[in-house]
Short mmCIF file of C-alpha atoms in Angstrom, two decimals:
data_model
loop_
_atom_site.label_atom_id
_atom_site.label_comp_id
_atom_site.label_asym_id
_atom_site.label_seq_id
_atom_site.Cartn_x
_atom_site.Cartn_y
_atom_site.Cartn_z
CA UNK A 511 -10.66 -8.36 2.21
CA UNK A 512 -9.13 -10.00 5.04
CA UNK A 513 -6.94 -8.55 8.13
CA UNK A 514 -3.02 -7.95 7.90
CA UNK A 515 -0.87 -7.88 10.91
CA UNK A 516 -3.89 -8.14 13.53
CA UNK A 517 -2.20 -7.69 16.77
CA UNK A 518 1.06 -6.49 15.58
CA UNK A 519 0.60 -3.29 14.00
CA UNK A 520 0.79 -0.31 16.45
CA UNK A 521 -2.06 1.10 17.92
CA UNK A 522 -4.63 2.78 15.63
CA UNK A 523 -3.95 1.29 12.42
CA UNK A 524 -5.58 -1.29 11.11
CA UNK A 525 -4.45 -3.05 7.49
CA UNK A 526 -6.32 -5.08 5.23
CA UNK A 527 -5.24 -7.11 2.28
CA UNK A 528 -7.52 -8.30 -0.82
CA UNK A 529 -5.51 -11.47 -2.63
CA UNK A 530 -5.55 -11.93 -5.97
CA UNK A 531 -8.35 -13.01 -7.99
CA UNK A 532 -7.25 -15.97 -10.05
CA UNK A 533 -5.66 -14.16 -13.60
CA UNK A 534 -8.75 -13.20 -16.11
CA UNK A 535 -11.38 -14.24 -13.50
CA UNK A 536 -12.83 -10.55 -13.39
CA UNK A 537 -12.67 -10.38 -17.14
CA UNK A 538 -15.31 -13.72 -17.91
CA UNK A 539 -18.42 -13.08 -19.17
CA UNK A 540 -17.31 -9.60 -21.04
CA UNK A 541 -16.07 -8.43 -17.07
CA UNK A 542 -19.21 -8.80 -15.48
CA UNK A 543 -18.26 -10.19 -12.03
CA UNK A 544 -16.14 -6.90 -11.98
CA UNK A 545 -18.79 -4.51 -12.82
CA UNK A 546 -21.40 -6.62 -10.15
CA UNK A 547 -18.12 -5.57 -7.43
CA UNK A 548 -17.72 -2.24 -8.17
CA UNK A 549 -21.61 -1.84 -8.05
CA UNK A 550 -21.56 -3.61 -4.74
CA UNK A 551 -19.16 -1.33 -3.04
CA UNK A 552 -18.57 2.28 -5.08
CA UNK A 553 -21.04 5.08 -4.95
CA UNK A 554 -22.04 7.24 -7.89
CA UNK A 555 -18.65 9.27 -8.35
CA UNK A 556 -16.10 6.42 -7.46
CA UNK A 557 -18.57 4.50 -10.20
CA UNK A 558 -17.70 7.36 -12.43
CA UNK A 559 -13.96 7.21 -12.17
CA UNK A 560 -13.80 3.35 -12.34
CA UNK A 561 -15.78 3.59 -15.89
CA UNK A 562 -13.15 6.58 -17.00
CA UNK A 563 -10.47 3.65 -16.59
CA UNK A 564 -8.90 1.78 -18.98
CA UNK A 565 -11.21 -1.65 -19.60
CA UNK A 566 -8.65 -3.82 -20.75
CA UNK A 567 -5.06 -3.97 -18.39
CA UNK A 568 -4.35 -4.22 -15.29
CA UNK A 569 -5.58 -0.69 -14.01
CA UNK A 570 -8.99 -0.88 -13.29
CA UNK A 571 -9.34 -3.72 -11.75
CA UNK A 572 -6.25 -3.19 -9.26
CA UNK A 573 -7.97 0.33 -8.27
CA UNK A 574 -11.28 -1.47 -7.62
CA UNK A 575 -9.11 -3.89 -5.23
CA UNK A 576 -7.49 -0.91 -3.73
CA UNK A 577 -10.71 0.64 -2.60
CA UNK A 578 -12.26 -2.54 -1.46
CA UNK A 579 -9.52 -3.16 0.81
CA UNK A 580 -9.37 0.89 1.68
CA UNK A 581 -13.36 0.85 2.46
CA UNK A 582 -12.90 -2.40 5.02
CA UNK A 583 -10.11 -0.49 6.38
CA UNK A 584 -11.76 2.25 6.68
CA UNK A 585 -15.15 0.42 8.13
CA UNK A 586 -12.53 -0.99 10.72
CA UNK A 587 -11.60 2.31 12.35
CA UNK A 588 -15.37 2.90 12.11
CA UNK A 589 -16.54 0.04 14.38
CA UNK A 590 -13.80 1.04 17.03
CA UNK A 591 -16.23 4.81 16.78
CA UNK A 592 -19.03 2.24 17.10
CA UNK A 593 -20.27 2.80 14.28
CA UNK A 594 -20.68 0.85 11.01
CA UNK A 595 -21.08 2.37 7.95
CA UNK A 596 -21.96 0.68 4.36
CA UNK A 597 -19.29 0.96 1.54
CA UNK A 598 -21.25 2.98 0.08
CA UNK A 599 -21.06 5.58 2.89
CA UNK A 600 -17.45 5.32 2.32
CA UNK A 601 -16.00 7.80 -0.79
CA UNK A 602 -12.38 7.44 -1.01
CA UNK A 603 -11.73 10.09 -3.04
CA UNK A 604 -8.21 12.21 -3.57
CA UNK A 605 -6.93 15.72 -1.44
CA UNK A 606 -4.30 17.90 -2.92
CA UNK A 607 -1.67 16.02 -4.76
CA UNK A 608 -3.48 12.98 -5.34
CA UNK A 609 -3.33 11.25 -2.07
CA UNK A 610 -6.19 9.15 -1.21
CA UNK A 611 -8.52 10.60 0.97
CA UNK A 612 -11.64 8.98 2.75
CA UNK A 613 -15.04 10.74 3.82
CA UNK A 614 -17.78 9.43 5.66
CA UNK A 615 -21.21 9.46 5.28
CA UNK A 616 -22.52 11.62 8.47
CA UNK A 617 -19.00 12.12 10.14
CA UNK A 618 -17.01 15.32 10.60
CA UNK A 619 -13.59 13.60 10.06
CA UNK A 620 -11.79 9.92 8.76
CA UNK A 621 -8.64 8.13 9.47
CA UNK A 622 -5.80 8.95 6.91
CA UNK A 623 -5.65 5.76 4.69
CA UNK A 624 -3.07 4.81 2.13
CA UNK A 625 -3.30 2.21 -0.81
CA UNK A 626 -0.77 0.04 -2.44
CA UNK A 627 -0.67 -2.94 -4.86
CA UNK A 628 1.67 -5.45 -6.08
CA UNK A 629 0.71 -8.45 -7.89
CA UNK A 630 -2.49 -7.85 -8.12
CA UNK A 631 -3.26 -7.63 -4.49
CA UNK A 632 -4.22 -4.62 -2.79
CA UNK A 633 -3.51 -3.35 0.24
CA UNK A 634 -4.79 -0.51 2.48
CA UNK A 635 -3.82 1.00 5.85
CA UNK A 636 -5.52 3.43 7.73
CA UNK A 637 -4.41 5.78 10.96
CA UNK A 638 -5.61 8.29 13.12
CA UNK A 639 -7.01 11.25 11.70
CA UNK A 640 -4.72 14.30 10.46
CA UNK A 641 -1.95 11.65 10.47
CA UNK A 642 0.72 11.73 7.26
CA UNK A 643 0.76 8.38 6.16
CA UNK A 644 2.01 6.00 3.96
CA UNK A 645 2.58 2.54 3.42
CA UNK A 646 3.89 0.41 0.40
CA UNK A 647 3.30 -3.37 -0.32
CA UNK A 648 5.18 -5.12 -2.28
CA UNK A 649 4.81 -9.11 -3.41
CA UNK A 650 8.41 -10.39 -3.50
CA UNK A 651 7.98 -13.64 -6.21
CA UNK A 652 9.60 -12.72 -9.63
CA UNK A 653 11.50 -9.31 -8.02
CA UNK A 654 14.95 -9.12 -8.99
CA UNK A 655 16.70 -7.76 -5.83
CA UNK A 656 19.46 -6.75 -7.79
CA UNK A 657 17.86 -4.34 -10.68
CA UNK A 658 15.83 -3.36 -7.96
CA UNK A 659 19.15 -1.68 -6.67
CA UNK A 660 20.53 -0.58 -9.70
CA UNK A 661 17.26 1.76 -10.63
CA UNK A 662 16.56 2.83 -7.02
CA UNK A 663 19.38 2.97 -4.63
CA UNK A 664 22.47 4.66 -4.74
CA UNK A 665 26.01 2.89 -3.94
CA UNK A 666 26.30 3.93 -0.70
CA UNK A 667 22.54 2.90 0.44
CA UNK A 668 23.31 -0.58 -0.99
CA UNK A 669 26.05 -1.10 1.24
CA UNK A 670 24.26 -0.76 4.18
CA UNK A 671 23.65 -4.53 3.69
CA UNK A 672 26.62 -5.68 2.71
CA UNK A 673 27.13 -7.50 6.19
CA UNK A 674 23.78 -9.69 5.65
CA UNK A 675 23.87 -13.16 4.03
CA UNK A 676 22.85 -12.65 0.47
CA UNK A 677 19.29 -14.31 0.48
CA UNK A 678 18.65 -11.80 3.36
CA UNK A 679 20.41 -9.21 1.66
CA UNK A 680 18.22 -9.12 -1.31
CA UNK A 681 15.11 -8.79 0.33
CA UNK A 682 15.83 -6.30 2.58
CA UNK A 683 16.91 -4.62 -0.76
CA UNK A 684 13.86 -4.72 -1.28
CA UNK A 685 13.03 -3.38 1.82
CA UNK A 686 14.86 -0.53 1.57
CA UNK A 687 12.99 0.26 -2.08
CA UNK A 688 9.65 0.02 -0.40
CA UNK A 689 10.99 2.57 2.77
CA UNK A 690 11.31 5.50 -0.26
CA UNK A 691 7.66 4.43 -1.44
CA UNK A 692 6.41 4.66 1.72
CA UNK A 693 8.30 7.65 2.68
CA UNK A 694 6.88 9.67 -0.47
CA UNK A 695 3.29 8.95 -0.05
CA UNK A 696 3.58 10.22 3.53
CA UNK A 697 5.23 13.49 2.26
CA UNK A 698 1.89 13.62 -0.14
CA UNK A 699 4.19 13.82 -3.45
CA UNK A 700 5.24 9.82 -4.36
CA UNK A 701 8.54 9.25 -5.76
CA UNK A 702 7.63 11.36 -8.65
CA UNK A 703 10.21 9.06 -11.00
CA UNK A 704 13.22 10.50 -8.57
CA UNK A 705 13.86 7.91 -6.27
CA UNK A 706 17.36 8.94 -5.89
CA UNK A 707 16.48 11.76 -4.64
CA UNK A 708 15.46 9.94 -1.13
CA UNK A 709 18.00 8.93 0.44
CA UNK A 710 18.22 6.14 3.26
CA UNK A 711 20.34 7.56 5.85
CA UNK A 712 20.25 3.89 8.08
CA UNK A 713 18.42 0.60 8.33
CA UNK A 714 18.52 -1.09 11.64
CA UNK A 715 16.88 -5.34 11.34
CA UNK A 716 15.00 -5.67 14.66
CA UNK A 717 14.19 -9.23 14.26
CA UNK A 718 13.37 -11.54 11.66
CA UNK A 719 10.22 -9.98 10.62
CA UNK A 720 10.75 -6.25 11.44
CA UNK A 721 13.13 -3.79 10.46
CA UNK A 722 13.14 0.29 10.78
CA UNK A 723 14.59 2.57 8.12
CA UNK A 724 15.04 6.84 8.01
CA UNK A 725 14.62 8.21 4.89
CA UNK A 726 15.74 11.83 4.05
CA UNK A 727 14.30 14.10 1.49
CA UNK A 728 14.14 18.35 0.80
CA UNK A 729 15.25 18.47 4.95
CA UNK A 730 13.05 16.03 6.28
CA UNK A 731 13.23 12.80 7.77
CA UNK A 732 10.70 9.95 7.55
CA UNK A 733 11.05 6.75 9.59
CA UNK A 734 9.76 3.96 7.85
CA UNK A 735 8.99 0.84 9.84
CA UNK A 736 9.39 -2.77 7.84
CA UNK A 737 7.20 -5.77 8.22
CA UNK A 738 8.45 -9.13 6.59
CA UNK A 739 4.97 -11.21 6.04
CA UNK A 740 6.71 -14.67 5.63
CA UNK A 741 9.02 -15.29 2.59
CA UNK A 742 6.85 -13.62 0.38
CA UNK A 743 5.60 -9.77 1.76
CA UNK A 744 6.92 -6.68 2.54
CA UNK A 745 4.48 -3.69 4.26
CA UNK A 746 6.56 -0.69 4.24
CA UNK A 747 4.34 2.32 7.10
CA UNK A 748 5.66 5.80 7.27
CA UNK A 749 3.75 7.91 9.59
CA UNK A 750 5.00 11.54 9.47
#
């Protein structure tokens, strides 16, 4: 994996990204280079769960990404405890509700971590201990800003933008999408196929590259902080 947002991200959370393998790389050979990864960095039950996947689609191989970059996350926050573990002292495994969890090997406690993926990439972010956290990562080549709106904002969240120019307007659209992603994996329940049921209650553009957006759901607000990676990224972190 490689680093996202050195320097930029606040303090105690570190990000890393895995790109895209080039499309059917992992599958040559009958998918041996993917079974050699997963070897290389899962212990005996994440080996387990990655076999119990699908072997043809997209699945397994974007949850093998997702805990490569979640294990170099989570090695990151290690090194800062001066230590560093092997990936395969690092389980990610799942608490109550399904969100990911991390142990490891030796240690008392881990840094929350959440895992997203879009495109094929992965991307994990880890925090503090006992933090709620969650972050979404989304890939913004081939999304349609507009349908985007249409299945996950209501009328009056979409015209919180209405004053932008329209290329800005559509990705911070987007933005605003990724804010309720984020939102829900903090709260530990995801979307759950009811995005309308978050609702953005503002969305303040800092600068170019940063915006901030509060999210409200059952009585609780989330603030969701927006990073825009060039032309083509979003990293939506709520930490709740």
């Amino acid at each position: 994996s490689e680093p996202l947002l050195d320097g930029v991200l606040a303090q105690g959370l570190i990000a890393r990204r895995v790109p895209a393998f080039a499309e059917g790389f992992l599958d040559q050979g009958f998918a041996i280079w993917k079974r050699v990864l997963a070897h290389m960095v899962l212990g005996p039950d994440e080996l387990s769960r990655f076999y119990a996947l699908p072997a043809t689609g997209p699945r397994r191989e974007e949850w093998l990404l997702g805990r490569i970059a979640a294990k170099d996350a989570v090695r990151g926050w290690a090194t800062l405890q001066h230590l560093l573990p092997a990936c395969a002292d690092i389980a990610i495994g799942y608490a109550a509700g399904g969100r990911p969890q991390a142990t490891i090997a030796g240690l008392a406690e881990a840094p929350a971590i959440s895992i997203s993926h879009s495109r094929g990439h992965a991307v994990a972010l880890v925090a503090p201990p006992g933090t709620r956290l969650g972050v979404d990562y989304q890939r913004l080549e081939h999304v349609k800003a507009e349908l985007v709106a249409q299945g996950g904002l209501n009328v009056t969240e979409q015209t919180l933008l209405d004053a932008q120019p329209a290329a800005q307007r559509a990705r911070h659209l987007i933005g605003l999408w990724c804010a309720k992603e984020a939102a829900a994996k903090a709260a530990g329940t995801g979307l759950e196929g009811r995005p309308l049921d978050w609702h953005a209650l503002g969305y303040d553009i800092i600068e170019a590259s940063r915006a901030q957006c509060a999210i409200s759901h059952a009585g609780q607000t989330y603030i969701v902080q927006l990073h825009f990676i060039g032309n083509d990224e979003i990293l939506a972190i709520c930490l709740a």
